[in-house]
Amino acid sequence: MRQQWIWFALVGFGMTTAFNVPSAGLFCSTVKVKAPGARCGARGLSIAMQRSLQSDLDTVIAKRGWLEQSFLQEGGVLKSPEQKGGGMGFGGAGKTKGRNKDSILDDSKMLAAELRRTGVVRIDSVLSEACADALALCVDEERERANAEVAAGVDATSRFADLVLLGNRCDLLMPLRGAVIPALQELLGPPSRLAMTLELAAGKKCRLQEIACLISEPGSAPQPMHPDIPFTPVPPLFACFVALQDVSIEMGPTIYLPGTHNKEAHDSFYGGTESQEAGSKPGNEDFLRGQPVVRGMLRKGDCAVYNQQVLHCGSANTSDKIRRQFYVAVRNADTTVKGFPSIRPPFLNQMSLKEMQAELKALAKGKGGRLEEMNLADQAASGFSYE
């Protein structure tokens, strides 16, 4: 997802300068480098110079990522409450078909409670294998299309989002058509434990904030640890990462530090929201060594829902396989968030979660039309036809 004003220290090049990319690190002086869309772009610099600077920055970020990995405990696999013996009551397939709404709501309340407690919770089988396979194919096709559109002059920020350490990684902003629609119907269409859990976490009026897919290719280095957003008393954002293939340890699963979605953890990590803005000097190595670790080694169709204030990072993909992680995020309607959400601009602030559910239900009956209107707006903005 597109990162907020979160600091990263350049260490290893004899530099102690904080850049506008998330991570942890020690720094004394700070320089803000705003990088909307083009990452390390700077006015007045040639494309070659920008690429050279970005390459240097990526090298340092990767070095920090590897260093932080050495601090972390080995940890274990992120497990669902049922796998932990929580008695959720839903079967191994995690399906809701044939179950009454009260039973699904009870499950969702338990999932939401775990999410509030630890900042991350796993829900198994939210997407069928067939739907996951179709969506993975759609992701690859849309990535090719987006690259072609950007090469033809479409604004890159309308197709790709900024990432920490973009080398061999991609944050693809997804359209609302094709295989995305049946995937959203399975993920969010009522009755849905995932949708209910998101609503319980972010409020009944929560808004659709992000629709994208993170792609980690072989050779991607570990990201430094970071939250997506600074701590605030009311958590504004919750995201759901859905695995489009089985994720092994070698494929670089997302690492989460449970229980770090609070002020105390953020203060220990990098001095808290206020001192972060002031550019204070955090000392986080000892903090990282003492934190429990879970890894999102999900099966195809499983998901991890997390409070976007929890500390997490993508680990290194040392396999020969691509890891695709489709995601949606919702925002508490009573909160505001600075930054660049991972969603195509014409889709932003257009729908609440409930409105999306109503549209998906209408589409299943051959009706609906709002998503088509949003896609047409995206098409008009890009100047490309999807036919």
mmCIF file of C-alpha atoms in Angstrom:
data_model
loop_
_atom_site.group_PDB
_atom_site.id
_atom_site.type_symbol
_atom_site.label_atom_id
_atom_site.label_comp_id
_atom_site.label_asym_id
_atom_site.label_seq_id
_atom_site.Cartn_x
_atom_site.Cartn_y
_atom_site.Cartn_z
ATOM 1 C CA MET A 1 0.000 0.000 0.000
ATOM 2 C CA ARG A 2 1.085 3.535 -0.525
ATOM 3 C CA GLN A 3 3.094 4.679 2.429
ATOM 4 C CA GLN A 4 2.481 7.634 4.672
ATOM 5 C CA TRP A 5 5.105 10.017 6.116
ATOM 6 C CA ILE A 6 7.001 7.308 7.951
ATOM 7 C CA TRP A 7 10.724 7.627 8.470
ATOM 8 C CA PHE A 8 13.576 5.443 7.356
ATOM 9 C CA ALA A 9 17.229 5.988 8.237
ATOM 10 C CA LEU A 10 19.898 5.515 5.638
ATOM 11 C CA VAL A 11 22.431 3.362 7.434
ATOM 12 C CA GLY A 12 25.367 1.615 5.861
ATOM 13 C CA PHE A 13 26.366 4.399 3.483
ATOM 14 C CA GLY A 14 27.651 6.564 6.322
ATOM 15 C CA MET A 15 24.397 8.527 6.193
ATOM 16 C CA THR A 16 21.873 9.305 8.898
ATOM 17 C CA THR A 17 19.157 10.877 6.791
ATOM 18 C CA ALA A 18 15.470 10.054 7.121
ATOM 19 C CA PHE A 19 13.600 9.525 3.873
ATOM 20 C CA ASN A 20 9.875 9.297 3.201
ATOM 21 C CA VAL A 21 9.723 5.520 3.247
ATOM 22 C CA PRO A 22 8.738 3.364 6.185
ATOM 23 C CA SER A 23 11.024 1.389 8.400
ATOM 24 C CA ALA A 24 12.934 1.566 11.615
ATOM 25 C CA GLY A 25 16.361 3.029 12.050
ATOM 26 C CA LEU A 26 18.557 5.387 14.018
ATOM 27 C CA PHE A 27 18.866 8.912 12.767
ATOM 28 C CA CYS A 28 19.908 12.289 14.043
ATOM 29 C CA SER A 29 18.992 14.674 11.257
ATOM 30 C CA THR A 30 16.167 14.390 8.775
ATOM 31 C CA VAL A 31 15.435 15.439 5.231
ATOM 32 C CA LYS A 32 11.963 14.932 3.818
ATOM 33 C CA VAL A 33 11.802 13.469 0.331
ATOM 34 C CA LYS A 34 8.238 13.236 -0.876
ATOM 35 C CA ALA A 35 7.760 10.519 -3.437
ATOM 36 C CA PRO A 36 4.166 10.319 -4.647
ATOM 37 C CA GLY A 37 3.888 7.664 -7.303
ATOM 38 C CA ALA A 38 7.344 7.979 -8.806
ATOM 39 C CA ARG A 39 8.995 6.833 -5.576
ATOM 40 C CA CYS A 40 12.258 8.790 -5.331
ATOM 41 C CA GLY A 41 11.385 11.276 -8.075
ATOM 42 C CA ALA A 42 12.669 14.794 -7.664
ATOM 43 C CA ARG A 43 11.947 17.831 -9.778
ATOM 44 C CA GLY A 44 14.793 18.926 -11.996
ATOM 45 C CA LEU A 45 16.529 15.546 -12.033
ATOM 46 C CA SER A 46 16.861 13.452 -15.166
ATOM 47 C CA ILE A 47 15.189 10.051 -15.350
ATOM 48 C CA ALA A 48 18.631 8.422 -15.276
ATOM 49 C CA MET A 49 19.595 10.350 -12.138
ATOM 50 C CA GLN A 50 16.292 9.490 -10.443
ATOM 51 C CA ARG A 51 16.824 5.823 -11.206
ATOM 52 C CA SER A 52 20.370 5.970 -9.875
ATOM 53 C CA LEU A 53 19.214 7.609 -6.641
ATOM 54 C CA GLN A 54 16.396 5.091 -6.303
ATOM 55 C CA SER A 55 18.814 2.220 -6.828
ATOM 56 C CA ASP A 56 21.070 3.568 -4.075
ATOM 57 C CA LEU A 57 18.094 4.026 -1.772
ATOM 58 C CA ASP A 58 16.831 0.501 -2.457
ATOM 59 C CA THR A 59 20.277 -0.896 -1.673
ATOM 60 C CA VAL A 60 20.313 0.776 1.729
ATOM 61 C CA ILE A 61 16.717 -0.163 2.516
ATOM 62 C CA ALA A 62 17.435 -3.793 1.633
ATOM 63 C CA LYS A 63 20.506 -3.740 3.870
ATOM 64 C CA ARG A 64 18.380 -2.452 6.729
ATOM 65 C CA GLY A 65 15.754 -5.104 6.013
ATOM 66 C CA TRP A 66 18.296 -7.921 6.223
ATOM 67 C CA LEU A 67 19.702 -6.436 9.430
ATOM 68 C CA GLU A 68 16.270 -6.297 11.061
ATOM 69 C CA GLN A 69 15.569 -9.886 10.040
ATOM 70 C CA SER A 70 18.591 -10.885 12.129
ATOM 71 C CA PHE A 71 17.016 -9.210 15.177
ATOM 72 C CA LEU A 72 13.697 -11.022 14.923
ATOM 73 C CA GLN A 73 12.739 -14.170 16.742
ATOM 74 C CA GLU A 74 12.116 -17.201 14.552
ATOM 75 C CA GLY A 75 8.426 -17.094 15.451
ATOM 76 C CA GLY A 76 5.744 -19.336 14.012
ATOM 77 C CA VAL A 77 2.952 -19.515 11.478
ATOM 78 C CA LEU A 78 -0.010 -17.144 11.783
ATOM 79 C CA LYS A 79 -2.884 -19.419 12.786
ATOM 80 C CA SER A 80 -6.612 -18.893 12.776
ATOM 81 C CA PRO A 81 -8.400 -18.860 16.169
ATOM 82 C CA GLU A 82 -9.784 -22.280 15.273
ATOM 83 C CA GLN A 83 -6.315 -23.643 14.588
ATOM 84 C CA LYS A 84 -5.285 -22.281 17.988
ATOM 85 C CA GLY A 85 -8.114 -24.238 19.592
ATOM 86 C CA GLY A 86 -10.409 -21.265 19.938
ATOM 87 C CA GLY A 87 -13.535 -23.273 19.157
ATOM 88 C CA MET A 88 -14.731 -21.004 16.364
ATOM 89 C CA GLY A 89 -17.212 -23.585 15.166
ATOM 90 C CA PHE A 90 -16.592 -23.191 11.429
ATOM 91 C CA GLY A 91 -15.187 -26.114 9.497
ATOM 92 C CA GLY A 92 -11.733 -26.493 8.007
ATOM 93 C CA ALA A 93 -13.010 -25.072 4.752
ATOM 94 C CA GLY A 94 -14.256 -21.982 6.530
ATOM 95 C CA LYS A 95 -17.439 -21.827 4.473
ATOM 96 C CA THR A 96 -20.607 -19.994 5.504
ATOM 97 C CA LYS A 97 -23.009 -21.727 3.130
ATOM 98 C CA GLY A 98 -25.894 -23.349 4.973
ATOM 99 C CA ARG A 99 -25.141 -21.600 8.245
ATOM 100 C CA ASN A 100 -27.445 -19.050 9.811
ATOM 101 C CA LYS A 101 -26.515 -15.405 10.169
ATOM 102 C CA ASP A 102 -26.346 -15.526 13.969
ATOM 103 C CA SER A 103 -23.763 -18.300 13.863
ATOM 104 C CA ILE A 104 -21.669 -16.389 11.297
ATOM 105 C CA LEU A 105 -21.966 -13.240 13.407
ATOM 106 C CA ASP A 106 -20.736 -15.126 16.486
ATOM 107 C CA ASP A 107 -17.693 -16.308 14.520
ATOM 108 C CA SER A 108 -17.055 -12.779 13.278
ATOM 109 C CA LYS A 109 -17.251 -11.332 16.789
ATOM 110 C CA MET A 110 -14.579 -13.777 17.935
ATOM 111 C CA LEU A 111 -12.391 -12.909 14.944
ATOM 112 C CA ALA A 112 -12.839 -9.187 15.593
ATOM 113 C CA ALA A 113 -11.925 -9.681 19.248
ATOM 114 C CA GLU A 114 -8.701 -11.423 18.214
ATOM 115 C CA LEU A 115 -8.009 -8.598 15.759
ATOM 116 C CA ARG A 116 -8.459 -5.996 18.497
ATOM 117 C CA ARG A 117 -6.223 -7.969 20.862
ATOM 118 C CA THR A 118 -3.278 -8.799 18.583
ATOM 119 C CA GLY A 119 -3.720 -6.545 15.556
ATOM 120 C CA VAL A 120 -3.808 -9.465 13.101
ATOM 121 C CA VAL A 121 -6.064 -12.483 12.590
ATOM 122 C CA ARG A 122 -6.188 -15.289 10.057
ATOM 123 C CA ILE A 123 -9.393 -16.451 8.373
ATOM 124 C CA ASP A 124 -9.163 -19.620 6.313
ATOM 125 C CA SER A 125 -10.786 -20.325 2.938
ATOM 126 C CA VAL A 126 -12.354 -16.953 2.260
ATOM 127 C CA LEU A 127 -11.790 -17.548 -1.457
ATOM 128 C CA SER A 128 -12.297 -20.775 -3.395
ATOM 129 C CA GLU A 129 -9.307 -22.306 -5.167
ATOM 130 C CA ALA A 130 -10.959 -21.823 -8.567
ATOM 131 C CA CYS A 131 -11.624 -18.175 -7.869
ATOM 132 C CA ALA A 132 -8.084 -17.660 -6.547
ATOM 133 C CA ASP A 133 -6.627 -19.216 -9.701
ATOM 134 C CA ALA A 134 -8.786 -17.026 -11.938
ATOM 135 C CA LEU A 135 -7.832 -13.922 -9.970
ATOM 136 C CA ALA A 136 -4.110 -14.772 -10.145
ATOM 137 C CA LEU A 137 -4.391 -14.992 -13.931
ATOM 138 C CA CYS A 138 -6.305 -11.713 -13.979
ATOM 139 C CA VAL A 139 -3.568 -10.059 -11.879
ATOM 140 C CA ASP A 140 -0.871 -11.101 -14.351
ATOM 141 C CA GLU A 141 -2.924 -9.851 -17.306
ATOM 142 C CA GLU A 142 -3.739 -6.557 -15.611
ATOM 143 C CA ARG A 143 -0.091 -6.032 -14.740
ATOM 144 C CA GLU A 144 0.845 -6.367 -18.410
ATOM 145 C CA ARG A 145 -1.981 -4.012 -19.385
ATOM 146 C CA ALA A 146 -0.989 -1.468 -16.737
ATOM 147 C CA ASN A 147 2.646 -1.525 -17.846
ATOM 148 C CA ALA A 148 1.573 -0.944 -21.432
ATOM 149 C CA GLU A 149 -0.692 1.939 -20.417
ATOM 150 C CA VAL A 150 2.034 3.598 -18.366
ATOM 151 C CA ALA A 151 4.475 3.194 -21.262
ATOM 152 C CA ALA A 152 1.893 4.933 -23.457
ATOM 153 C CA GLY A 153 1.654 7.891 -21.091
ATOM 154 C CA VAL A 154 -0.922 6.992 -18.437
ATOM 155 C CA ASP A 155 0.017 8.356 -15.001
ATOM 156 C CA ALA A 156 1.868 5.553 -13.213
ATOM 157 C CA THR A 157 0.225 6.498 -9.903
ATOM 158 C CA SER A 158 -3.149 5.478 -11.326
ATOM 159 C CA ARG A 159 -1.921 1.946 -11.944
ATOM 160 C CA PHE A 160 0.812 1.243 -9.385
ATOM 161 C CA ALA A 161 1.304 2.262 -5.766
ATOM 162 C CA ASP A 162 4.484 3.094 -3.896
ATOM 163 C CA LEU A 163 6.109 0.339 -1.890
ATOM 164 C CA VAL A 164 8.936 -0.005 0.549
ATOM 165 C CA LEU A 165 11.772 -1.554 -1.452
ATOM 166 C CA LEU A 166 10.131 -1.838 -4.858
ATOM 167 C CA GLY A 167 12.871 -3.955 -6.443
ATOM 168 C CA ASN A 168 11.241 -7.235 -7.578
ATOM 169 C CA ARG A 169 7.995 -6.055 -5.958
ATOM 170 C CA CYS A 170 4.864 -4.492 -7.381
ATOM 171 C CA ASP A 171 1.709 -3.000 -5.853
ATOM 172 C CA LEU A 172 -0.819 -3.221 -8.668
ATOM 173 C CA LEU A 173 -4.001 -1.154 -8.401
ATOM 174 C CA MET A 174 -6.807 -3.451 -9.528
ATOM 175 C CA PRO A 175 -9.795 -2.616 -11.739
ATOM 176 C CA LEU A 176 -13.367 -3.516 -10.821
ATOM 177 C CA ARG A 177 -14.089 -5.943 -13.638
ATOM 178 C CA GLY A 178 -13.324 -9.468 -14.790
ATOM 179 C CA ALA A 179 -12.229 -11.991 -12.178
ATOM 180 C CA VAL A 180 -12.118 -9.254 -9.528
ATOM 181 C CA ILE A 181 -15.932 -9.219 -9.328
ATOM 182 C CA PRO A 182 -16.534 -12.906 -8.464
ATOM 183 C CA ALA A 183 -13.598 -12.681 -6.046
ATOM 184 C CA LEU A 184 -15.199 -9.733 -4.247
ATOM 185 C CA GLN A 185 -18.525 -11.589 -4.225
ATOM 186 C CA GLU A 186 -16.903 -14.526 -2.431
ATOM 187 C CA LEU A 187 -14.899 -12.317 -0.081
ATOM 188 C CA LEU A 188 -17.504 -9.706 0.836
ATOM 189 C CA GLY A 189 -20.890 -10.864 -0.402
ATOM 190 C CA PRO A 190 -23.285 -11.537 2.489
ATOM 191 C CA PRO A 191 -23.170 -13.671 4.507
ATOM 192 C CA SER A 192 -19.412 -13.185 4.890
ATOM 193 C CA ARG A 193 -17.331 -13.649 8.029
ATOM 194 C CA LEU A 194 -14.654 -11.458 6.473
ATOM 195 C CA ALA A 195 -17.048 -8.571 5.765
ATOM 196 C CA MET A 196 -18.614 -8.853 9.222
ATOM 197 C CA THR A 197 -15.181 -8.882 10.853
ATOM 198 C CA LEU A 198 -14.129 -5.770 8.923
ATOM 199 C CA GLU A 199 -17.371 -4.031 9.854
ATOM 200 C CA LEU A 200 -16.979 -4.889 13.533
ATOM 201 C CA ALA A 201 -13.408 -3.552 13.437
ATOM 202 C CA ALA A 202 -13.898 -0.412 11.348
ATOM 203 C CA GLY A 203 -17.544 0.438 12.029
ATOM 204 C CA LYS A 204 -20.824 -0.095 10.199
ATOM 205 C CA LYS A 205 -20.220 2.905 7.942
ATOM 206 C CA CYS A 206 -16.674 1.898 6.952
ATOM 207 C CA ARG A 207 -15.552 2.972 3.488
ATOM 208 C CA LEU A 208 -13.765 0.984 0.811
ATOM 209 C CA GLN A 209 -10.200 2.365 0.870
ATOM 210 C CA GLU A 210 -7.962 0.043 -1.146
ATOM 211 C CA ILE A 211 -8.228 -2.640 -3.852
ATOM 212 C CA ALA A 212 -4.887 -3.894 -5.110
ATOM 213 C CA CYS A 213 -2.507 -6.827 -5.360
ATOM 214 C CA LEU A 214 0.976 -7.056 -3.898
ATOM 215 C CA ILE A 215 3.340 -9.063 -6.085
ATOM 216 C CA SER A 216 6.644 -10.375 -4.761
ATOM 217 C CA GLU A 217 8.928 -11.898 -7.360
ATOM 218 C CA PRO A 218 11.861 -14.266 -6.814
ATOM 219 C CA GLY A 219 14.832 -12.299 -5.534
ATOM 220 C CA SER A 220 12.877 -9.661 -3.623
ATOM 221 C CA ALA A 221 14.748 -8.627 -0.480
ATOM 222 C CA PRO A 222 13.133 -8.297 2.959
ATOM 223 C CA GLN A 223 11.462 -5.002 3.723
ATOM 224 C CA PRO A 224 12.309 -3.130 6.921
ATOM 225 C CA MET A 225 9.668 -3.406 9.625
ATOM 226 C CA HIS A 226 6.969 -0.716 9.461
ATOM 227 C CA PRO A 227 3.361 0.164 10.182
ATOM 228 C CA ASP A 228 1.329 1.451 7.236
ATOM 229 C CA ILE A 229 0.117 4.396 9.309
ATOM 230 C CA PRO A 230 1.185 6.076 12.574
ATOM 231 C CA PHE A 231 -0.610 5.269 15.795
ATOM 232 C CA THR A 232 -3.895 7.040 16.528
ATOM 233 C CA PRO A 233 -6.300 6.190 19.365
ATOM 234 C CA VAL A 234 -9.011 5.140 16.895
ATOM 235 C CA PRO A 235 -7.495 2.751 14.327
ATOM 236 C CA PRO A 236 -8.568 4.068 10.923
ATOM 237 C CA LEU A 237 -7.581 1.304 8.495
ATOM 238 C CA PHE A 238 -7.922 -2.473 8.300
ATOM 239 C CA ALA A 239 -6.652 -4.544 5.389
ATOM 240 C CA CYS A 240 -7.243 -8.102 4.281
ATOM 241 C CA PHE A 241 -4.398 -9.939 2.498
ATOM 242 C CA VAL A 242 -5.659 -12.917 0.465
ATOM 243 C CA ALA A 243 -3.156 -15.500 -0.775
ATOM 244 C CA LEU A 244 -3.653 -16.426 -4.435
ATOM 245 C CA GLN A 245 -1.345 -19.436 -4.036
ATOM 246 C CA ASP A 246 0.039 -21.458 -1.172
ATOM 247 C CA VAL A 247 2.724 -19.385 0.555
ATOM 248 C CA SER A 248 5.837 -21.202 1.772
ATOM 249 C CA ILE A 249 8.538 -19.722 4.006
ATOM 250 C CA GLU A 250 10.806 -19.448 0.936
ATOM 251 C CA MET A 251 8.267 -17.243 -0.890
ATOM 252 C CA GLY A 252 8.687 -14.412 1.604
ATOM 253 C CA PRO A 253 5.456 -14.348 3.624
ATOM 254 C CA THR A 254 4.429 -11.180 5.420
ATOM 255 C CA ILE A 255 5.849 -11.018 8.941
ATOM 256 C CA TYR A 256 3.658 -9.519 11.676
ATOM 257 C CA LEU A 257 4.569 -8.452 15.205
ATOM 258 C CA PRO A 258 1.316 -9.122 17.118
ATOM 259 C CA GLY A 259 0.351 -6.558 19.734
ATOM 260 C CA THR A 260 2.340 -3.671 18.198
ATOM 261 C CA HIS A 261 -0.737 -1.692 17.141
ATOM 262 C CA ASN A 262 -0.670 0.525 20.234
ATOM 263 C CA LYS A 263 1.042 3.718 21.373
ATOM 264 C CA GLU A 264 3.464 1.967 23.679
ATOM 265 C CA ALA A 265 4.795 -0.227 20.876
ATOM 266 C CA HIS A 266 5.076 2.708 18.465
ATOM 267 C CA ASP A 267 6.874 4.762 21.121
ATOM 268 C CA SER A 268 9.339 1.942 21.660
ATOM 269 C CA PHE A 269 9.752 1.358 17.938
ATOM 270 C CA TYR A 270 10.490 4.913 16.802
ATOM 271 C CA GLY A 271 9.415 7.389 19.403
ATOM 272 C CA GLY A 272 5.667 7.543 18.745
ATOM 273 C CA THR A 273 3.640 9.658 16.355
ATOM 274 C CA GLU A 274 4.599 13.054 17.773
ATOM 275 C CA SER A 275 8.328 12.430 18.060
ATOM 276 C CA GLN A 276 8.322 10.691 14.691
ATOM 277 C CA GLU A 277 7.080 13.892 13.091
ATOM 278 C CA ALA A 278 9.754 15.823 14.969
ATOM 279 C CA GLY A 279 12.467 13.472 13.728
ATOM 280 C CA SER A 280 13.582 12.099 17.077
ATOM 281 C CA LYS A 281 16.065 9.266 17.463
ATOM 282 C CA PRO A 282 14.436 5.872 18.084
ATOM 283 C CA GLY A 283 16.309 2.868 19.364
ATOM 284 C CA ASN A 284 14.379 -0.109 18.081
ATOM 285 C CA GLU A 285 16.848 -2.991 17.823
ATOM 286 C CA ASP A 286 16.257 -4.231 21.371
ATOM 287 C CA PHE A 287 12.532 -3.711 20.876
ATOM 288 C CA LEU A 288 12.508 -5.889 17.755
ATOM 289 C CA ARG A 289 14.472 -8.640 19.486
ATOM 290 C CA GLY A 290 11.853 -8.863 22.220
ATOM 291 C CA GLN A 291 8.732 -9.088 20.044
ATOM 292 C CA PRO A 292 6.795 -12.257 19.204
ATOM 293 C CA VAL A 293 6.698 -13.003 15.476
ATOM 294 C CA VAL A 294 4.124 -14.674 13.238
ATOM 295 C CA ARG A 295 4.479 -15.324 9.526
ATOM 296 C CA GLY A 296 1.637 -15.251 7.016
ATOM 297 C CA MET A 297 2.257 -18.680 5.512
ATOM 298 C CA LEU A 298 -1.255 -18.932 4.109
ATOM 299 C CA ARG A 299 -2.839 -21.518 1.903
ATOM 300 C CA LYS A 300 -4.433 -20.507 -1.365
ATOM 301 C CA GLY A 301 -7.667 -18.668 -0.529
ATOM 302 C CA ASP A 302 -6.783 -17.957 3.121
ATOM 303 C CA CYS A 303 -6.434 -14.403 4.359
ATOM 304 C CA ALA A 304 -4.804 -12.318 7.071
ATOM 305 C CA VAL A 305 -6.761 -9.310 8.344
ATOM 306 C CA TYR A 306 -4.674 -6.713 10.134
ATOM 307 C CA ASN A 307 -4.905 -3.338 11.801
ATOM 308 C CA GLN A 308 -2.661 -1.211 9.587
ATOM 309 C CA GLN A 309 -0.992 0.243 12.674
ATOM 310 C CA VAL A 310 0.565 -3.153 13.493
ATOM 311 C CA LEU A 311 4.250 -3.554 12.634
ATOM 312 C CA HIS A 312 4.851 -5.851 9.688
ATOM 313 C CA CYS A 313 7.038 -6.366 6.615
ATOM 314 C CA GLY A 314 7.411 -8.534 3.568
ATOM 315 C CA SER A 315 10.217 -11.071 3.944
ATOM 316 C CA ALA A 316 12.655 -12.194 1.245
ATOM 317 C CA ASN A 317 11.394 -14.303 -1.634
ATOM 318 C CA THR A 318 14.199 -16.842 -2.057
ATOM 319 C CA SER A 319 12.017 -19.252 -4.068
ATOM 320 C CA ASP A 320 11.542 -19.505 -7.817
ATOM 321 C CA LYS A 321 7.835 -18.635 -7.498
ATOM 322 C CA ILE A 322 5.859 -15.391 -7.564
ATOM 323 C CA ARG A 323 3.805 -14.544 -4.479
ATOM 324 C CA ARG A 324 0.539 -12.705 -5.251
ATOM 325 C CA GLN A 325 -1.430 -11.184 -2.395
ATOM 326 C CA PHE A 326 -4.744 -9.591 -3.363
ATOM 327 C CA TYR A 327 -6.098 -7.172 -0.822
ATOM 328 C CA VAL A 328 -8.920 -4.872 0.100
ATOM 329 C CA ALA A 329 -8.860 -2.326 2.907
ATOM 330 C CA VAL A 330 -11.571 -0.362 4.671
ATOM 331 C CA ARG A 331 -11.456 2.932 6.545
ATOM 332 C CA ASN A 332 -13.409 3.894 9.635
ATOM 333 C CA ALA A 333 -15.765 6.581 8.289
ATOM 334 C CA ASP A 334 -15.169 8.748 11.360
ATOM 335 C CA THR A 335 -11.452 9.023 10.634
ATOM 336 C CA THR A 336 -9.268 10.649 7.995
ATOM 337 C CA VAL A 337 -5.979 9.348 6.674
ATOM 338 C CA LYS A 338 -3.212 11.281 4.952
ATOM 339 C CA GLY A 339 -1.361 9.708 2.076
ATOM 340 C CA PHE A 340 -2.029 7.795 -1.097
ATOM 341 C CA PRO A 341 -4.303 4.760 -0.722
ATOM 342 C CA SER A 342 -3.745 1.793 -3.012
ATOM 343 C CA ILE A 343 -6.796 2.214 -5.186
ATOM 344 C CA ARG A 344 -7.420 3.626 -8.641
ATOM 345 C CA PRO A 345 -8.282 7.324 -8.234
ATOM 346 C CA PRO A 346 -11.839 7.139 -9.694
ATOM 347 C CA PHE A 347 -12.711 4.448 -7.122
ATOM 348 C CA LEU A 348 -11.582 6.364 -4.024
ATOM 349 C CA ASN A 349 -14.318 7.425 -1.581
ATOM 350 C CA GLN A 350 -17.027 6.106 -3.883
ATOM 351 C CA MET A 351 -18.463 3.267 -1.808
ATOM 352 C CA SER A 352 -18.975 2.082 1.722
ATOM 353 C CA LEU A 353 -18.533 -1.604 2.474
ATOM 354 C CA LYS A 354 -22.304 -1.996 2.722
ATOM 355 C CA GLU A 355 -22.804 -0.251 -0.624
ATOM 356 C CA MET A 356 -20.260 -2.578 -2.194
ATOM 357 C CA GLN A 357 -22.096 -5.568 -0.750
ATOM 358 C CA ALA A 358 -25.405 -4.268 -2.152
ATOM 359 C CA GLU A 359 -23.813 -3.795 -5.570
ATOM 360 C CA LEU A 360 -22.281 -7.272 -5.539
ATOM 361 C CA LYS A 361 -25.653 -8.745 -4.591
ATOM 362 C CA ALA A 362 -27.331 -6.844 -7.429
ATOM 363 C CA LEU A 363 -24.703 -8.014 -9.919
ATOM 364 C CA ALA A 364 -25.334 -11.616 -8.896
ATOM 365 C CA LYS A 365 -28.946 -11.056 -9.984
ATOM 366 C CA GLY A 366 -27.934 -9.495 -13.278
ATOM 367 C CA LYS A 367 -28.525 -5.964 -12.056
ATOM 368 C CA GLY A 368 -26.265 -3.315 -10.571
ATOM 369 C CA GLY A 369 -24.315 -0.689 -12.452
ATOM 370 C CA ARG A 370 -22.252 1.401 -10.053
ATOM 371 C CA LEU A 371 -19.086 -0.613 -10.570
ATOM 372 C CA GLU A 372 -19.467 -0.261 -14.323
ATOM 373 C CA GLU A 373 -19.813 3.508 -13.897
ATOM 374 C CA MET A 374 -16.625 3.569 -11.818
ATOM 375 C CA ASN A 375 -14.780 1.512 -14.421
ATOM 376 C CA LEU A 376 -15.952 3.863 -17.166
ATOM 377 C CA ALA A 377 -14.631 6.793 -15.132
ATOM 378 C CA ASP A 378 -11.284 4.999 -14.821
ATOM 379 C CA GLN A 379 -11.294 4.291 -18.541
ATOM 380 C CA ALA A 380 -12.052 7.937 -19.344
ATOM 381 C CA ALA A 381 -9.254 9.103 -17.059
ATOM 382 C CA SER A 382 -6.731 6.816 -18.740
ATOM 383 C CA GLY A 383 -7.944 7.245 -22.308
ATOM 384 C CA PHE A 384 -7.802 3.482 -22.874
ATOM 385 C CA SER A 385 -10.629 1.131 -23.771
ATOM 386 C CA TYR A 386 -10.993 -2.187 -21.969
ATOM 387 C CA GLU A 387 -12.923 -3.832 -24.775
#
